[in-house]
Amino acid sequence: MSGLSHSFGPQQILKDISLNVAPGEILCLLGPSGCGKTTTLRLIAGLEELQTGRIAWNDLVLADTGLNVPPEKRQVGLLFQDFALFPHLTVAENVAFGLKGLSAEERDSRVHEVLDQVGMLRYGTKYPHFLSGGEQQRVALARARAPRPRIFLLDEPFSNLDTRLRNQLRDLCLHVLKKSDSSSVIVTHDPEEAMFMGDKVAVMQDGEIVQIGPPEELYFRPLSAFVAGLFGEVNEITGRVVDGHVVTPLGRVCAPNLNDGMEVDVLVRPEALHVSEGSDRGAVASVITSRLLGGSSLLHLSVPNGEDGGLHVHSRVPGRMLPPEGSSVRLSLDEQNVFVFPRE
Ligand code: ATP
């Protein structure tokens, strides 16, 4: 995609979007509600008429000014959150529906193959209303994969499922997509899902792509407070740059590329706040309360903050660490998970 811009009436929704997705690659479009993710997907699918820009698959132009290849000719597979199976067709008939130009034997063999991939082989003769939501979405995945689409588009595909099923389906879908040559684009507003599924993640804000890269790059090197905050909770502290550093109640933080005197926001991920119970070094904090969250513990802490009283921060530590309420602990900062941006 290059130079995609799109408006609905006077409102510009997409502003100069350019993206490349390689064969076999999974790109996640991540951003808050209304930032233009679905519109981008609909333009790729041909469900929305292109206004400005170009969409091509290799050298084959799918949409350009004055040219719009219809959706059914784009060889695009679609998976949406509502499973959209045909209720009057069996599971096998649903999957076979989009398979054109094959002999009956080839068609049956492909239906068998994709139903097997999603663990639904023994449900071939059942009708959709006999299936649970998770099973229906497996069939929808098989149906969308069956014609071997060039481009596979998924819009919030797991959001109708409860947490456990969502995790199972995500895992299944990741492995199905990684076995295919399709270029896949997944729309989500869930950062964990984007990191789980995406080879690359493109973060959208107000119709623009503000950062794109592999998940670890976005997580560890966010270019803005918006991107840093999108990937999980952050403790926010305001401060001022002095001699290339910001002094915060949690410790001194490097601010290498920012001018002296600049007002800044310091964002500290909970896992950047290391807690020790016996040490006499680092900022002192008192424990408000602590909770075990399974594989990690979350500590609510109060840190003295001059005349402003106590600064409430969260620290997430691996494993079980549950210091008693009211006890004192010491804090140190892991700067890999601390970000400093000019105050917005
Ligand atoms: P969500 O996560 O809520 O689905 P999104 O990032 O996918 O959001 P879009 O669905 O692309 O966002 O919508 C972007 C903006 O365009 C929204 O303000 C929406 O109301 C508007 N919009 C979308 N489709 C139309 C339309 N057909 N006519 C007018 N406005 C539209």
Short mmCIF file of C-alpha atoms and ligand atoms in Angstrom, two decimals:
data_model
loop_
_atom_site.label_atom_id
_atom_site.label_comp_id
_atom_site.label_asym_id
_atom_site.label_seq_id
_atom_site.Cartn_x
_atom_site.Cartn_y
_atom_site.Cartn_z
CA MET A 1 0.00 0.00 0.00
CA SER A 2 1.35 3.42 -0.72
CA GLY A 3 0.05 6.90 -0.07
CA LEU A 4 -3.41 5.79 1.05
CA SER A 5 -5.63 8.67 2.14
CA HIS A 6 -9.36 8.40 2.72
CA SER A 7 -12.21 10.67 3.80
CA PHE A 8 -15.81 10.14 4.79
CA GLY A 9 -17.52 13.42 3.89
CA PRO A 10 -15.45 16.28 5.29
CA GLN A 11 -13.67 14.04 7.80
CA GLN A 12 -10.26 12.73 6.77
CA ILE A 13 -9.91 9.22 8.21
CA LEU A 14 -6.62 8.00 6.70
CA LYS A 15 -3.60 10.18 6.05
CA ASP A 16 -0.91 8.91 3.71
CA ILE A 17 -0.69 5.30 4.85
CA SER A 18 2.12 3.22 3.30
CA LEU A 19 2.72 -0.41 4.28
CA ASN A 20 4.46 -3.49 2.90
CA VAL A 21 3.60 -7.01 3.94
CA ALA A 22 5.79 -9.84 2.66
CA PRO A 23 4.46 -13.30 1.73
CA GLY A 24 4.04 -15.37 4.88
CA GLU A 25 4.34 -12.27 7.05
CA ILE A 26 1.79 -11.19 9.67
CA LEU A 27 1.27 -7.46 10.14
CA CYS A 28 -0.92 -6.21 12.99
CA LEU A 29 -2.63 -2.83 12.77
CA LEU A 30 -2.93 -1.65 16.35
CA GLY A 31 -4.63 1.47 17.61
CA PRO A 32 -7.53 2.88 19.59
CA SER A 33 -11.12 2.80 18.41
CA GLY A 34 -11.79 5.07 15.45
CA CYS A 35 -8.16 5.50 14.30
CA GLY A 36 -8.91 3.97 10.86
CA LYS A 37 -7.80 0.33 11.16
CA THR A 38 -10.95 -1.23 9.70
CA THR A 39 -11.10 1.35 6.92
CA THR A 40 -7.55 0.35 5.92
CA LEU A 41 -8.56 -3.31 5.88
CA ARG A 42 -11.71 -2.61 3.86
CA LEU A 43 -9.65 -0.70 1.28
CA ILE A 44 -7.28 -3.68 0.89
CA ALA A 45 -10.25 -6.04 0.54
CA GLY A 46 -11.93 -3.77 -2.02
CA LEU A 47 -15.00 -3.31 0.19
CA GLU A 48 -14.33 0.41 0.22
CA GLU A 49 -13.55 2.32 -2.98
CA LEU A 50 -10.03 3.75 -2.99
CA GLN A 51 -9.78 7.55 -3.15
CA THR A 52 -6.05 8.30 -3.05
CA GLY A 53 -3.03 5.99 -3.17
CA ARG A 54 -2.25 2.58 -4.56
CA ILE A 55 -2.67 -1.02 -3.44
CA ALA A 56 -0.78 -3.75 -5.25
CA TRP A 57 0.07 -7.41 -4.82
CA ASN A 58 3.57 -7.71 -6.24
CA ASP A 59 3.23 -5.96 -9.62
CA LEU A 60 -0.49 -6.56 -9.87
CA VAL A 61 -2.35 -3.35 -9.10
CA LEU A 62 -5.52 -3.98 -7.08
CA ALA A 63 -6.55 -0.36 -6.63
CA ASP A 64 -5.27 2.91 -7.99
CA THR A 65 -6.85 6.23 -8.90
CA GLY A 66 -9.67 5.21 -11.25
CA LEU A 67 -9.06 1.44 -10.84
CA ASN A 68 -10.75 -0.82 -8.30
CA VAL A 69 -10.46 -4.56 -8.81
CA PRO A 70 -13.67 -6.01 -7.28
CA PRO A 71 -13.27 -7.89 -3.96
CA GLU A 72 -13.99 -11.34 -5.43
CA LYS A 73 -11.14 -10.93 -7.95
CA ARG A 74 -8.52 -9.91 -5.36
CA GLN A 75 -8.04 -13.41 -3.89
CA VAL A 76 -8.44 -12.06 -0.41
CA GLY A 77 -9.46 -14.17 2.60
CA LEU A 78 -11.50 -12.45 5.31
CA LEU A 79 -12.10 -13.33 8.93
CA PHE A 80 -14.25 -11.07 11.08
CA GLN A 81 -15.35 -11.24 14.70
CA ASP A 82 -18.85 -12.44 13.81
CA PHE A 83 -18.25 -15.88 12.42
CA ALA A 84 -20.58 -15.29 9.44
CA LEU A 85 -21.01 -18.96 8.55
CA PHE A 86 -23.89 -19.86 6.25
CA PRO A 87 -26.48 -21.39 8.62
CA HIS A 88 -28.09 -23.61 5.98
CA LEU A 89 -24.78 -25.24 4.95
CA THR A 90 -22.87 -27.90 6.88
CA VAL A 91 -19.36 -27.23 8.15
CA ALA A 92 -17.83 -29.00 5.12
CA GLU A 93 -20.15 -27.16 2.71
CA ASN A 94 -19.26 -23.83 4.32
CA VAL A 95 -15.56 -24.53 3.83
CA ALA A 96 -16.09 -25.77 0.26
CA PHE A 97 -18.14 -22.69 -0.66
CA GLY A 98 -15.28 -20.53 -1.90
CA LEU A 99 -13.41 -23.33 -3.70
CA LYS A 100 -13.95 -22.73 -7.39
CA GLY A 101 -12.46 -24.48 -10.41
CA LEU A 102 -11.51 -27.69 -8.59
CA SER A 103 -12.66 -31.26 -9.27
CA ALA A 104 -14.94 -32.76 -6.59
CA GLU A 105 -12.01 -34.88 -5.42
CA GLU A 106 -9.62 -31.93 -5.15
CA ARG A 107 -12.26 -29.89 -3.35
CA ASP A 108 -12.97 -32.65 -0.80
CA SER A 109 -9.28 -33.11 -0.22
CA ARG A 110 -8.75 -29.39 0.45
CA VAL A 111 -11.79 -29.26 2.79
CA HIS A 112 -10.38 -32.26 4.66
CA GLU A 113 -6.94 -30.63 4.89
CA VAL A 114 -8.08 -27.26 6.28
CA LEU A 115 -10.64 -28.76 8.68
CA ASP A 116 -7.89 -31.00 9.98
CA GLN A 117 -5.59 -27.96 10.43
CA VAL A 118 -8.14 -26.32 12.71
CA GLY A 119 -9.09 -29.53 14.56
CA MET A 120 -12.66 -29.65 13.17
CA LEU A 121 -12.48 -32.69 10.90
CA ARG A 122 -15.09 -34.70 12.76
CA TYR A 123 -17.63 -31.85 12.59
CA GLY A 124 -17.85 -31.80 8.76
CA THR A 125 -21.51 -32.88 8.59
CA LYS A 126 -22.73 -30.66 11.46
CA TYR A 127 -24.58 -27.37 10.96
CA PRO A 128 -23.15 -24.15 12.46
CA HIS A 129 -25.84 -23.83 15.15
CA PHE A 130 -24.61 -27.10 16.69
CA LEU A 131 -21.20 -25.54 17.31
CA SER A 132 -19.87 -23.33 20.10
CA GLY A 133 -18.52 -19.85 19.31
CA GLY A 134 -14.93 -21.09 19.37
CA GLU A 135 -15.75 -24.00 17.04
CA GLN A 136 -17.59 -21.69 14.64
CA GLN A 137 -14.58 -19.40 14.49
CA ARG A 138 -12.33 -22.39 13.73
CA VAL A 139 -14.60 -23.25 10.80
CA ALA A 140 -14.61 -19.60 9.67
CA LEU A 141 -10.79 -19.69 9.76
CA ALA A 142 -10.76 -22.91 7.70
CA ARG A 143 -13.23 -21.43 5.19
CA ALA A 144 -11.17 -18.27 4.76
CA ARG A 145 -7.94 -20.27 4.35
CA ALA A 146 -9.34 -22.92 1.99
CA PRO A 147 -8.92 -21.03 -1.33
CA ARG A 148 -5.28 -20.18 -0.44
CA PRO A 149 -5.78 -16.40 -0.58
CA ARG A 150 -2.88 -14.14 -1.52
CA ILE A 151 -3.86 -11.76 1.21
CA PHE A 152 -5.51 -12.73 4.47
CA LEU A 153 -7.35 -10.02 6.40
CA LEU A 154 -8.56 -10.48 9.97
CA ASP A 155 -10.59 -7.85 11.83
CA GLU A 156 -10.66 -8.33 15.62
CA PRO A 157 -11.12 -12.05 14.89
CA PHE A 158 -11.13 -13.29 18.49
CA SER A 159 -12.91 -10.50 20.32
CA ASN A 160 -16.22 -12.36 20.64
CA LEU A 161 -14.61 -15.20 22.58
CA ASP A 162 -13.86 -15.53 26.27
CA THR A 163 -10.23 -15.24 27.42
CA ARG A 164 -9.38 -18.96 27.44
CA LEU A 165 -10.88 -19.63 24.00
CA ARG A 166 -9.37 -16.44 22.63
CA ASN A 167 -5.90 -17.59 23.66
CA GLN A 168 -6.45 -21.04 22.13
CA LEU A 169 -7.74 -19.58 18.87
CA ARG A 170 -4.93 -17.05 18.64
CA ASP A 171 -2.39 -19.80 19.03
CA LEU A 172 -4.07 -21.99 16.41
CA CYS A 173 -4.44 -19.05 14.02
CA LEU A 174 -0.79 -18.03 14.42
CA HIS A 175 0.38 -21.51 13.42
CA VAL A 176 -2.07 -21.76 10.51
CA LEU A 177 -0.94 -18.36 9.17
CA LYS A 178 2.76 -19.10 9.63
CA LYS A 179 2.34 -22.26 7.51
CA SER A 180 0.86 -20.26 4.62
CA ASP A 181 2.34 -17.93 2.01
CA SER A 182 -0.40 -15.32 2.39
CA SER A 183 0.42 -11.80 3.45
CA SER A 184 -1.72 -11.38 6.55
CA VAL A 185 -3.05 -8.18 8.09
CA ILE A 186 -4.76 -8.36 11.49
CA VAL A 187 -6.68 -5.46 13.00
CA THR A 188 -6.70 -5.32 16.78
CA HIS A 189 -6.92 -2.82 19.60
CA ASP A 190 -5.33 -5.32 22.01
CA PRO A 191 -1.56 -4.77 22.32
CA GLU A 192 -0.98 -8.23 23.73
CA GLU A 193 -2.74 -9.76 20.74
CA ALA A 194 -0.66 -7.60 18.37
CA MET A 195 2.55 -8.75 20.04
CA PHE A 196 1.41 -12.37 20.11
CA MET A 197 0.38 -12.48 16.45
CA GLY A 198 2.49 -9.92 14.63
CA ASP A 199 5.84 -10.28 12.91
CA LYS A 200 5.45 -6.53 12.62
CA VAL A 201 3.09 -4.13 14.34
CA ALA A 202 1.95 -0.81 12.84
CA VAL A 203 0.60 1.57 15.46
CA MET A 204 -2.10 3.91 14.15
CA GLN A 205 -3.21 7.16 15.72
CA ASP A 206 -5.76 9.49 14.14
CA GLY A 207 -5.45 7.94 10.68
CA GLU A 208 -1.66 7.89 10.60
CA ILE A 209 0.97 5.23 11.20
CA VAL A 210 3.04 6.62 14.04
CA GLN A 211 5.44 3.69 14.42
CA ILE A 212 6.00 0.36 12.72
CA GLY A 213 8.37 -2.45 13.58
CA PRO A 214 8.75 -5.82 15.26
CA PRO A 215 6.93 -6.03 18.63
CA GLU A 216 10.12 -5.88 20.68
CA GLU A 217 11.19 -2.66 18.94
CA LEU A 218 7.88 -0.99 19.76
CA TYR A 219 7.99 -2.24 23.32
CA PHE A 220 11.58 -1.29 24.11
CA ARG A 221 12.04 1.70 21.78
CA PRO A 222 8.70 3.53 21.56
CA LEU A 223 8.94 6.83 19.69
CA SER A 224 6.22 8.56 21.71
CA ALA A 225 4.41 8.46 25.03
CA PHE A 226 1.34 7.30 23.10
CA VAL A 227 3.12 4.18 21.81
CA ALA A 228 4.78 3.48 25.19
CA GLY A 229 1.41 3.73 26.96
CA LEU A 230 -0.33 1.55 24.39
CA PHE A 231 1.80 -1.48 25.25
CA GLY A 232 0.80 -1.66 28.87
CA GLU A 233 0.51 0.28 32.04
CA VAL A 234 3.16 2.91 32.80
CA ASN A 235 3.91 4.95 35.91
CA GLU A 236 3.98 8.60 34.81
CA ILE A 237 6.17 11.19 36.48
CA THR A 238 6.77 14.73 35.33
CA GLY A 239 10.17 16.37 35.59
CA ARG A 240 12.75 18.69 34.07
CA VAL A 241 15.99 17.91 32.26
CA VAL A 242 19.14 19.06 34.06
CA ASP A 243 22.59 18.13 32.70
CA GLY A 244 21.12 15.41 30.45
CA HIS A 245 19.24 13.76 33.33
CA VAL A 246 15.90 13.94 35.10
CA VAL A 247 15.83 13.53 38.85
CA THR A 248 12.66 11.67 39.87
CA PRO A 249 11.48 10.34 43.23
CA LEU A 250 12.35 6.88 41.86
CA GLY A 251 15.93 7.76 40.94
CA ARG A 252 17.96 9.60 38.29
CA VAL A 253 17.06 8.87 34.68
CA CYS A 254 19.12 9.60 31.53
CA ALA A 255 17.58 12.02 29.02
CA PRO A 256 20.36 12.09 26.42
CA ASN A 257 18.77 13.84 23.44
CA LEU A 258 16.66 16.41 25.25
CA ASN A 259 17.57 20.04 25.93
CA ASP A 260 18.41 21.22 29.42
CA GLY A 261 15.45 22.86 31.13
CA MET A 262 12.89 20.97 29.05
CA GLU A 263 9.73 19.80 30.83
CA VAL A 264 9.38 16.06 30.32
CA ASP A 265 7.17 13.06 31.05
CA VAL A 266 9.06 10.09 32.44
CA LEU A 267 7.26 6.80 31.80
CA VAL A 268 8.29 3.84 33.92
CA ARG A 269 6.91 0.39 33.19
CA PRO A 270 5.97 -1.54 36.35
CA GLU A 271 8.60 -4.18 35.52
CA ALA A 272 11.28 -1.46 35.43
CA LEU A 273 10.83 -0.86 39.14
CA HIS A 274 12.96 -3.47 40.86
CA VAL A 275 12.14 -3.99 44.52
CA SER A 276 14.43 -5.28 47.24
CA GLU A 277 13.43 -5.93 50.82
CA GLY A 278 16.76 -6.12 52.60
CA SER A 279 18.84 -3.51 50.75
CA ASP A 280 19.91 -0.08 52.07
CA ARG A 281 20.39 1.40 48.55
CA GLY A 282 17.86 3.02 46.21
CA ALA A 283 14.70 5.07 46.77
CA VAL A 284 12.66 4.14 49.82
CA ALA A 285 9.03 3.16 49.28
CA SER A 286 6.32 1.96 51.60
CA VAL A 287 4.08 -0.92 50.59
CA ILE A 288 0.40 0.03 50.22
CA THR A 289 -0.60 -3.49 49.25
CA SER A 290 0.66 -6.38 47.16
CA ARG A 291 -1.08 -9.05 45.07
CA LEU A 292 0.00 -12.28 43.44
CA LEU A 293 -1.09 -12.29 39.76
CA GLY A 294 0.00 -15.82 38.89
CA GLY A 295 3.47 -15.67 37.34
CA SER A 296 4.22 -12.26 38.83
CA SER A 297 3.36 -10.05 41.78
CA LEU A 298 2.03 -6.50 41.63
CA LEU A 299 3.12 -4.13 44.39
CA HIS A 300 1.34 -0.84 45.07
CA LEU A 301 3.93 1.48 46.54
CA SER A 302 4.09 4.98 47.92
CA VAL A 303 7.31 6.94 47.33
CA PRO A 304 8.00 10.22 49.16
CA ASN A 305 7.60 13.10 46.70
CA GLY A 306 8.53 16.33 48.49
CA GLU A 307 5.63 18.66 49.18
CA ASP A 308 3.32 16.60 46.92
CA GLY A 309 3.19 13.85 49.55
CA GLY A 310 3.43 10.24 48.33
CA LEU A 311 3.75 9.21 44.70
CA HIS A 312 1.69 6.08 44.03
CA VAL A 313 3.51 3.66 41.71
CA HIS A 314 3.09 0.06 40.62
CA SER A 315 5.93 -2.44 40.47
CA ARG A 316 5.60 -5.84 38.83
CA VAL A 317 8.12 -8.42 39.96
CA PRO A 318 8.51 -11.96 38.63
CA GLY A 319 7.24 -14.80 40.82
CA ARG A 320 5.94 -14.41 44.34
CA MET A 321 6.95 -11.30 46.28
CA LEU A 322 4.36 -10.12 48.76
CA PRO A 323 5.90 -7.76 51.33
CA PRO A 324 3.50 -6.87 54.15
CA GLU A 325 1.41 -3.69 53.99
CA GLY A 326 3.19 -0.76 55.60
CA SER A 327 6.66 -2.32 55.30
CA SER A 328 9.56 -0.46 53.69
CA VAL A 329 11.31 -1.59 50.52
CA ARG A 330 14.02 -0.11 48.27
CA LEU A 331 13.63 0.59 44.57
CA SER A 332 16.02 0.58 41.65
CA LEU A 333 15.28 1.41 38.02
CA ASP A 334 15.91 -0.73 34.95
CA GLU A 335 16.41 2.02 32.36
CA GLN A 336 15.57 -0.33 29.49
CA ASN A 337 11.94 0.09 30.50
CA VAL A 338 12.02 3.79 31.30
CA PHE A 339 11.19 6.38 28.61
CA VAL A 340 11.53 10.14 28.62
CA PHE A 341 9.52 12.33 26.21
CA PRO A 342 8.99 16.08 25.97
CA ARG A 343 5.86 16.98 27.94
CA GLU A 344 2.80 16.96 25.65
P1 ATP B 1 -12.77 0.33 15.77
O1 ATP B 1 -11.64 -0.35 16.49
O2 ATP B 1 -13.74 1.00 16.70
O3 ATP B 1 -13.45 -0.56 14.76
P2 ATP B 1 -11.18 1.56 13.69
O4 ATP B 1 -9.82 2.02 14.07
O5 ATP B 1 -11.29 0.26 12.97
O6 ATP B 1 -12.11 1.55 14.97
P3 ATP B 1 -12.66 2.67 11.50
O7 ATP B 1 -13.78 1.68 11.63
O8 ATP B 1 -11.75 2.55 10.35
O9 ATP B 1 -11.82 2.74 12.85
O10 ATP B 1 -13.34 4.12 11.50
C1 ATP B 1 -12.56 5.31 11.48
C2 ATP B 1 -13.51 6.50 11.50
O11 ATP B 1 -14.26 6.54 10.30
C3 ATP B 1 -14.52 6.48 12.62
O12 ATP B 1 -14.67 7.79 13.11
C4 ATP B 1 -15.80 6.03 11.94
O13 ATP B 1 -16.93 6.54 12.58
C5 ATP B 1 -15.64 6.60 10.56
N1 ATP B 1 -16.33 5.78 9.52
C6 ATP B 1 -16.07 4.50 9.23
N2 ATP B 1 -16.83 4.07 8.22
C7 ATP B 1 -17.61 5.12 7.85
C8 ATP B 1 -18.61 5.33 6.84
N3 ATP B 1 -18.95 4.36 6.01
N4 ATP B 1 -19.17 6.55 6.76
C9 ATP B 1 -18.81 7.55 7.62
N5 ATP B 1 -17.88 7.44 8.57
C10 ATP B 1 -17.27 6.24 8.70
#
